[in-house]
Tab-separated table of C-alpha atoms and ligand atoms in Angstrom:
chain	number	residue	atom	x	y	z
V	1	UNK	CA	135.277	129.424	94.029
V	2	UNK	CA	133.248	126.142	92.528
V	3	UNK	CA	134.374	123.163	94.051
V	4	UNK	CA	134.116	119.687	92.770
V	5	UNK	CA	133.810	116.179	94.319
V	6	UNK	CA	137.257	114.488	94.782
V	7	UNK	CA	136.517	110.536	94.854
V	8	UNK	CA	138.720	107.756	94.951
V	9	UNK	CA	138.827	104.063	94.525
V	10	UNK	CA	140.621	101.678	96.643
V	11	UNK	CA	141.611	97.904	97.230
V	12	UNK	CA	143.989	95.255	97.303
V	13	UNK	CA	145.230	93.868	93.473
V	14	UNK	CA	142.377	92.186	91.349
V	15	UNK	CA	139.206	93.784	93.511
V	16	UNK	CA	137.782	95.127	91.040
V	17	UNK	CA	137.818	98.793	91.262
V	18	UNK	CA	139.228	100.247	88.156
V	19	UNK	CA	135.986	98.906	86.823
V	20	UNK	CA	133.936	100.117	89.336
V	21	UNK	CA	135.345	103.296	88.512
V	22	UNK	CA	134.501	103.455	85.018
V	23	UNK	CA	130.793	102.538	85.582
V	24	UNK	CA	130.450	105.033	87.853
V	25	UNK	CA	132.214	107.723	85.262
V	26	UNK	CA	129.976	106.450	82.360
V	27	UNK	CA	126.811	106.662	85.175
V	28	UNK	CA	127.570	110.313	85.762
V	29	UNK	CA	127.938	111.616	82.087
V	30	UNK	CA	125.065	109.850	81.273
V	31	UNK	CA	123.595	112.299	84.395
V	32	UNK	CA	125.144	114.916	82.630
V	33	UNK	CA	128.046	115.061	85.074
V	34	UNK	CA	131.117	116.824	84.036
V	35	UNK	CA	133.894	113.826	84.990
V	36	UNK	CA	137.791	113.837	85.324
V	37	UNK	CA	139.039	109.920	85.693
V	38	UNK	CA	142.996	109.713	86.728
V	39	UNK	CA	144.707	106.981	88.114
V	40	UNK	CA	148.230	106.611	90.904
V	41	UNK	CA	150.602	105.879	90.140
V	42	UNK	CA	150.311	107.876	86.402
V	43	UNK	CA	147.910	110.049	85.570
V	44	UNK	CA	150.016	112.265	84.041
V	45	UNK	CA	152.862	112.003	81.448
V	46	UNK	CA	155.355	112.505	84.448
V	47	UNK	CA	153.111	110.336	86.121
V	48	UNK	CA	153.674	107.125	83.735
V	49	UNK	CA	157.339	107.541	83.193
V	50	UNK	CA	157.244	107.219	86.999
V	51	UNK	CA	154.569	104.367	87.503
V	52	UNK	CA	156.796	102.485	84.964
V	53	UNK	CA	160.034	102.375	87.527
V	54	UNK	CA	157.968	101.390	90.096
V	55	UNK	CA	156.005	98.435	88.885
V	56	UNK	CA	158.853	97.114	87.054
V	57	UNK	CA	159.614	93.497	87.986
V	58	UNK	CA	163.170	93.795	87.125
V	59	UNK	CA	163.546	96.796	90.088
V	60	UNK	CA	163.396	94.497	92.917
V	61	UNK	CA	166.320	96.434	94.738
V	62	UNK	CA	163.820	98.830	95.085
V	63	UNK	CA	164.500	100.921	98.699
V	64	UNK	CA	161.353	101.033	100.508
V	65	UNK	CA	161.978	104.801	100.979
V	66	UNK	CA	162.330	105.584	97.448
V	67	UNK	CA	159.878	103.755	96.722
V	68	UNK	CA	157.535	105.639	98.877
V	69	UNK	CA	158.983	109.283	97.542
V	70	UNK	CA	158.477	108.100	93.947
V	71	UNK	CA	154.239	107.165	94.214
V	72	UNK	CA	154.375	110.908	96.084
V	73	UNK	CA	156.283	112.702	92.872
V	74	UNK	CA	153.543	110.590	90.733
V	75	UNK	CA	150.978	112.234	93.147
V	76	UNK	CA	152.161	116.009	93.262
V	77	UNK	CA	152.387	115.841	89.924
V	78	UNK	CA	149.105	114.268	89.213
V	79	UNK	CA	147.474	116.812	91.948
V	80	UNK	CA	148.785	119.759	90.133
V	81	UNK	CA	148.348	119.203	86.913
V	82	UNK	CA	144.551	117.003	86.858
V	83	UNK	CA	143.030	117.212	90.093
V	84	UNK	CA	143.392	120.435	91.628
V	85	UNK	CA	142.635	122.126	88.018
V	86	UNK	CA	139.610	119.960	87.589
V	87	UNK	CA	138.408	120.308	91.616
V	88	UNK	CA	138.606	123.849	90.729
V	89	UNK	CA	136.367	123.508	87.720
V	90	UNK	CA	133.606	121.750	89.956
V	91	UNK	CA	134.233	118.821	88.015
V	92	UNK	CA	133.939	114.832	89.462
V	93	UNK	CA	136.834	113.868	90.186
V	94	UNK	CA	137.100	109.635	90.252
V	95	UNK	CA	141.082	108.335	90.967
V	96	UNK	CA	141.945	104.632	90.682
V	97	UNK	CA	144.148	104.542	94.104
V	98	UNK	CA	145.626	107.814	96.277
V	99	UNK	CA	146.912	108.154	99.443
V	100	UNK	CA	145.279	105.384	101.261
V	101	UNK	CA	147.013	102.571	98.855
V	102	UNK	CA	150.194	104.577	100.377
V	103	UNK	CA	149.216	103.924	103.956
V	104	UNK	CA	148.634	100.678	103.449
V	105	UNK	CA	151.460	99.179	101.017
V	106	UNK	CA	154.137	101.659	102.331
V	107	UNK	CA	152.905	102.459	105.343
V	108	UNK	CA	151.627	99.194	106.794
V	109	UNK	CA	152.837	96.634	104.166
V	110	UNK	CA	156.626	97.643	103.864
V	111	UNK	CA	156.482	99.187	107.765
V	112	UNK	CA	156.869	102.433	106.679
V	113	UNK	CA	154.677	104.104	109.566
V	114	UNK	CA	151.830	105.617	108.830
V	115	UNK	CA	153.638	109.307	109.986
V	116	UNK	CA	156.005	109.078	107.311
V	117	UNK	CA	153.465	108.747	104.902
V	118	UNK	CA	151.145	111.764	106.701
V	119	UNK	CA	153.950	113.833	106.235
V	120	UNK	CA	154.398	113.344	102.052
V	121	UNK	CA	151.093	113.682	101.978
V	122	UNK	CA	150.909	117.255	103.232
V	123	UNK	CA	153.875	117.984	100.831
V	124	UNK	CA	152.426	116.259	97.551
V	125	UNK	CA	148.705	116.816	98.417
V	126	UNK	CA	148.981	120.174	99.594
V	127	UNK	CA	145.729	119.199	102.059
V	128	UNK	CA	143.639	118.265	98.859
V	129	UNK	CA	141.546	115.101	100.755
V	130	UNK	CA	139.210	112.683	99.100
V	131	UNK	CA	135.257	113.238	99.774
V	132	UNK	CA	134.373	110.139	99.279
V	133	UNK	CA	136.654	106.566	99.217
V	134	UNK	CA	135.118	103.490	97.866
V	135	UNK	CA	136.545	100.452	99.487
V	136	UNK	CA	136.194	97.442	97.224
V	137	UNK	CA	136.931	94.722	100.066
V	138	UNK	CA	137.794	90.973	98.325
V	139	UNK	CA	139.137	87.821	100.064
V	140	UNK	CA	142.838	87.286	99.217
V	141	UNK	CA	142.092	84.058	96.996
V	142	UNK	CA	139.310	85.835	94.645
V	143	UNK	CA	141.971	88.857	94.419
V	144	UNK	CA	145.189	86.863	93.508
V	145	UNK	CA	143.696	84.614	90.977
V	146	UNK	CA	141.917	87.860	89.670
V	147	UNK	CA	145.878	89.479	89.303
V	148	UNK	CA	147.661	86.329	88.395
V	149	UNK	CA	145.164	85.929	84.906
V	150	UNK	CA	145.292	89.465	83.896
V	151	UNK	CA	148.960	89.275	84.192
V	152	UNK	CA	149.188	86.488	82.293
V	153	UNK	CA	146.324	87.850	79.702
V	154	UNK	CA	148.003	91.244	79.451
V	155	UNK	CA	152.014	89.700	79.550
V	156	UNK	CA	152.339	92.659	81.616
V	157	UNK	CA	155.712	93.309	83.170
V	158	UNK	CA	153.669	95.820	85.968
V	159	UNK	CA	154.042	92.480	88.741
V	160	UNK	CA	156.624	93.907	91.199
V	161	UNK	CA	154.260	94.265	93.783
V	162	UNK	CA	151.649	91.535	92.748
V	163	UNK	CA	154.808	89.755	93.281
V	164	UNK	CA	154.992	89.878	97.165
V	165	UNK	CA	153.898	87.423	99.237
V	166	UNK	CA	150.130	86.337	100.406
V	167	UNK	CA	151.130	87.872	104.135
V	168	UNK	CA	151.867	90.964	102.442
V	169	UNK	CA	148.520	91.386	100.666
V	170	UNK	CA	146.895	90.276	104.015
V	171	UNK	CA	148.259	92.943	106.229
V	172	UNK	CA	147.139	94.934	103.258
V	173	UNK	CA	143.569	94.287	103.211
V	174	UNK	CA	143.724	94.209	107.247
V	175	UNK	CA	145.155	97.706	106.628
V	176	UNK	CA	142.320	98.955	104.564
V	177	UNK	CA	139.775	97.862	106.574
V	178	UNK	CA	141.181	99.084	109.972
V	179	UNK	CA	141.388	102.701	107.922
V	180	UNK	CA	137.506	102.391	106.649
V	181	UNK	CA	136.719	101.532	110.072
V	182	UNK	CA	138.143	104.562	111.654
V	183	UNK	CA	136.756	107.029	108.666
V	184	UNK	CA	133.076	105.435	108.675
V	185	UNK	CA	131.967	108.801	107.099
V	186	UNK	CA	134.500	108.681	104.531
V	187	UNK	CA	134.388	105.543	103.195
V	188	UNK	CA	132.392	103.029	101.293
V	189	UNK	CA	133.009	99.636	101.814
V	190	UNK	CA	131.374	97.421	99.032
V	191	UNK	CA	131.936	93.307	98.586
V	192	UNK	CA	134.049	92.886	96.034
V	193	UNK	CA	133.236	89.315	95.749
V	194	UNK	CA	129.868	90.199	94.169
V	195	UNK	CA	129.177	90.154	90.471
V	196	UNK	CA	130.113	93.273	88.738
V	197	UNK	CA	127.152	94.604	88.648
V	198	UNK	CA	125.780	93.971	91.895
V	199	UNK	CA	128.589	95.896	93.105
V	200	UNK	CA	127.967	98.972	90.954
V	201	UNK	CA	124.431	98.817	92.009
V	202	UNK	CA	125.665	99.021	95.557
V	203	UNK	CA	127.687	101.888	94.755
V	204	UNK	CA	125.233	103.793	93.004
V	205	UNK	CA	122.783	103.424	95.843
V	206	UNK	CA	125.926	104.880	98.275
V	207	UNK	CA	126.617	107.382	96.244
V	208	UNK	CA	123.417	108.910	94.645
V	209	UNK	CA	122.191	111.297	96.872
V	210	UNK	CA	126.248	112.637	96.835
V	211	UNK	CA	126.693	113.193	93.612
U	1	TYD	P1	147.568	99.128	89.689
U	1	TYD	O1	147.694	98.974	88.219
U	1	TYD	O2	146.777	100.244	90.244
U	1	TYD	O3	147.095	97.758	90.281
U	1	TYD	P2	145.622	97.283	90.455
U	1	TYD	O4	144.952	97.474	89.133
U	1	TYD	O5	145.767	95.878	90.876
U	1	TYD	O6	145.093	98.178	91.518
U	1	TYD	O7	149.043	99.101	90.251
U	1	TYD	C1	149.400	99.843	91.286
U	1	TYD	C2	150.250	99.029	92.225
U	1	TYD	O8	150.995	99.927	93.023
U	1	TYD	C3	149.424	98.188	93.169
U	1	TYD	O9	150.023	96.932	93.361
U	1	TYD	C4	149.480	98.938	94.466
U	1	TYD	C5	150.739	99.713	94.377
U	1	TYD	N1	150.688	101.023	95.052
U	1	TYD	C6	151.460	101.223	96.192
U	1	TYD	O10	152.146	100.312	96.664
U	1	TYD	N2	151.438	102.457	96.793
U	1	TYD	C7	150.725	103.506	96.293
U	1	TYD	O11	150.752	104.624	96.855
U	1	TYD	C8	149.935	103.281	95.108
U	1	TYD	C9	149.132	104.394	94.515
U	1	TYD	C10	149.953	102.034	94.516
């Protein structure tokens, strides 16, 4: 069977990646790559009925174990209906976010364990891994600012988890780079703190001889 290339973007809030993402997706069509782009928590219509209960400010009574289960239903869901279908295909597969955001929010950020969420994974995932993760890494300051405006641009009500504290986006990043560190082969890690299109040329250099 024709396999694709699963790849997927990762970072704290306001890094930059869901850009990065699209460059990339508009570099490999104009290759004459065949490209799936799908984003977690949604990607599907299950997906966004989902994503919208979890980012909702107003759910702040949110369990941290419920909260974990529902970005895995948005997954399985997401994994079954886009990714495994389009991995199949030997299509590119680019995802804003997977199961590394999960380590890190849930797992490190909310205490979770990182067990817990290794467990899910083989549930939801059904062993489907990433190729290739781009880290986009970005000092807390550049990132909140980043959030705060397009917040405030967008009036969006998505801010439950921009919401929590600076220490909580710390052990985040921490969290993230601890994971890139152990997965060298994995991972890209590019400085998010770049212009946008420095960063994209970093990425393409990274990524070139992969894709
Ligand atoms: P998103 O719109 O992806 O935020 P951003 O554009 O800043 O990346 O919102 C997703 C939010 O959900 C983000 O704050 C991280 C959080 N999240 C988790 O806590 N766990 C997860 O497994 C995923 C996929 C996202």
């Amino acid at each position: 069977m024709k396999r694709g290339l699963f790849i997927t973007f990762e970072g704290i809030d306001g890094c930059g990646k869901t850009t990065q993402l699209r460059l990339l997706g508009q570099r490999l069509r104009s290759i004459g790559r065949d490209v799936e782009e799908t984003v977690e928590p949604g990607g599907t219509a299950i997906g966004r009925l989902i994503r919208k209960i979890l980012l909702d400010g107003a759910n702040s009574q949110m369990d941290a174990r419920a909260e974990l289960l529902l970005y895995f239903a948005s997954r399985a869901q997401n994994v079954a209906e886009v990714i495994r279908p389009a991995m199949d295909a030997g299509r590119v597969v680019l995802c804003d976010r997977f199961t590394d955001s999960t380590l890190v929010y849930q797992g490190c950020g909310r205490g979770l364990g990182a067990e817990l969420v290794v467990q899910l994974d083989q549930i939801a995932c059904d062993g489907l891994r990433p190729d290739i993760t781009v880290l986009i890494d970005i000092d807390l300051q550049t990132s909140l600012a980043r959030a705060q405006q397009r917040n405030a641009t967008l009036q969006s009500t998505e801010t439950r988890i921009d919401d929590e504290s600076a220490a909580f986006h710390g052990a985040v990043r921490d969290a993230y780079r601890a994971l890139a560190a152990g997965e060298p082969e994995r991972f890209v890690v590019l400085d998010g703190a770049m212009k946008i299109g420095n960063v994209a040329r970093h990425l393409w250099e990274a990524l070139r001889e992969r894709v």
